[in-house]
Phi, psi and omega in degrees: 000354161345306180309336185309317179317319185275319175295331172314290179300313156316309169293310194286342193258004176244344198252306189295007181281112170307278207317321161301325169294323166318314188273314177297292183287005168261331172309312180292333170284333182298317185327281198305348175292288173294327175308306181282352178254313161338306163293320197301300179285336175290308169336308181297331187271325165271010156286164169329304198276341173091182174207140183280139177273350185208157198304170209304126164260048171284134182040045189286343166195152195269159171195139173272159188194121196262087181241070174302340196261321181093351189292311176262019173262006181278320181294338207273124179307092176290355189267352191228293217259169207225101193251156184224127173283131186213160152291167181291315175274013173244317160336297208271346172297320174323309178284311175296348163290331201112335185285341182234148196265355186179137164241136173241118195258113173237142178327152193272329159278036186321298203296307152352284183316325191282332166321301200240034183037049166244135186338153193231136175237132192265148194224111175254092171282127188224140165289087195275029154276351184256125166303349201251013184278308186301339163304295195290326172298320185278338168297317188304290174311311179278347169277341174282315180303314180284348176279308190287339181292320190296327190275333181280342161296304181299334163317289158333297206281321180309320177290327159298126179305126183323310187307300233256000188293102164222145214283141233259134174280100200251119181229132162263135171243133151226149191227138183093206166227158198303184182280289182321298187297329172314294165324315183297298206276326170294325198268342172326287203306322158313292166325309193288327167308319186262352187295330176299338199284341193254006188287324176262038168300305190299328176289343177280298190293327190296288180323276206293303184296295168332305173319301176324303190292319160290339190062066186230357176293318195290327179286336180270009179241001167287343180276138174346020213218125174291164169316304154317302183297305187323301215278314171311302177297326168288325199282308181308324169301313178299300160330301153305324174296306176330314201274342181289324191269004158301312177275350168279343176289316188292332189291306164316326212268300180308313172314317181265031164082005186270137163307050191283112176272141158056069174304312207278312153341291168332284208316308209261004172257332190280313168296341180268350170289326176302304193325313201263336178282328184275356185267332186280320175295337168309307191297331194247000154278338165293328219263323163337087189315320181204187190289311185300319183313303166283021205244315183273319171321309186295310170332302197262337176277333180289317172321287191313310169328289174312333183263345159286317175307306196260343183279317173311324163302342189286310201304329192294319181303326193255340178217038169048008199306121181299336169268359165305338202284338183291337178273153183287334181304307168308323195300306179317316198270332141328307159321275216293328181288353165092351174304133174299136176242151169275176196273340176298315178301310185301302184290339178294329173280337175252024143300290206280327173306320172293300174302319176281351160299301191272016161253339184274318190275359166275306169288342179294311198299319181296353168271344190279003183263350187273120172289309179285341158302320190260355191231351206066174359268169204240144202265185178281152186303315184287332169309298170335290179300319181309312189289315193295317170318320180106036184273097196221160186049079191265314170322302168304334180277322178290000000 
């Protein structure tokens, strides 16, 4: 437990730093603003009026329509589609010349076919070079379904004697939340909870790289502590700072009215996730010669970490894939949503956390033990990786 000396010293210096306190308050301010915006956004989505999730789609795609009966033209979404009544040949020529995204050709005798219970063949010509084609196709298909349903109901009604006609009792029942709403609510809350894990990389860089630039590494190594205890002590101080901020953020979210089930388990999983992230950051810091190099390396590594956390969580929302449970963010999302979690689903992310933590801290300690890493000249990454796995004297082997 001798590493606790380093932990207490680093933790105390961090909390007493004016720079840290200023950054801490700014982060809390950003969190409050994001909560206000998210609450307003979700409130608008859940309201009867709703809210558009994209910029204005008025006349988003142009389409020529040849429909003498006017049946289909009236039912199309004129807010999204810029519809121009044209003849069949002219509509198709508009698509060929790139002036329109699509052309819809409706048979001239469509009303007569409907009255005689005959099918209608619609021709939709789409410019596949236009990325807006999917919007047009979706709108036309939606319109066709609505009209088909209406015509079918009229046919059925015409076949039933008027004395026995009963008005159908149609009820719409919705179960669960739509996919866009799940993405907004679950993913946004998950990102807010995991955000503190990526805000303290500069602390680790300053703690390790700073020792090199300030030339204080020799003093630190001369202390009656092993290299492993020094690294664990420094990283534990960062984890404690993260723990304080995550606890405060969860408390703010609960006060703001967010329904977070199992907050204690959510908190523990997030803190457990911070351990390998801090360890990976320490590997970058231990190998880097200066702050600039560490910052560049950290940017690339954090992109990969964010992808590892977010992509499986998105996959779970869309498809409930079992493989998505490898991400701790998926586990946190399921915990605060109140989803049932099996022991297997619980152990998969925890095991991945433990494995990554063990590897990252082992590499950091090995790097910290090397004089050529701490004081130079530093070996290349390939040579260093081979030496870490036990392959030495490469030139002699060749």
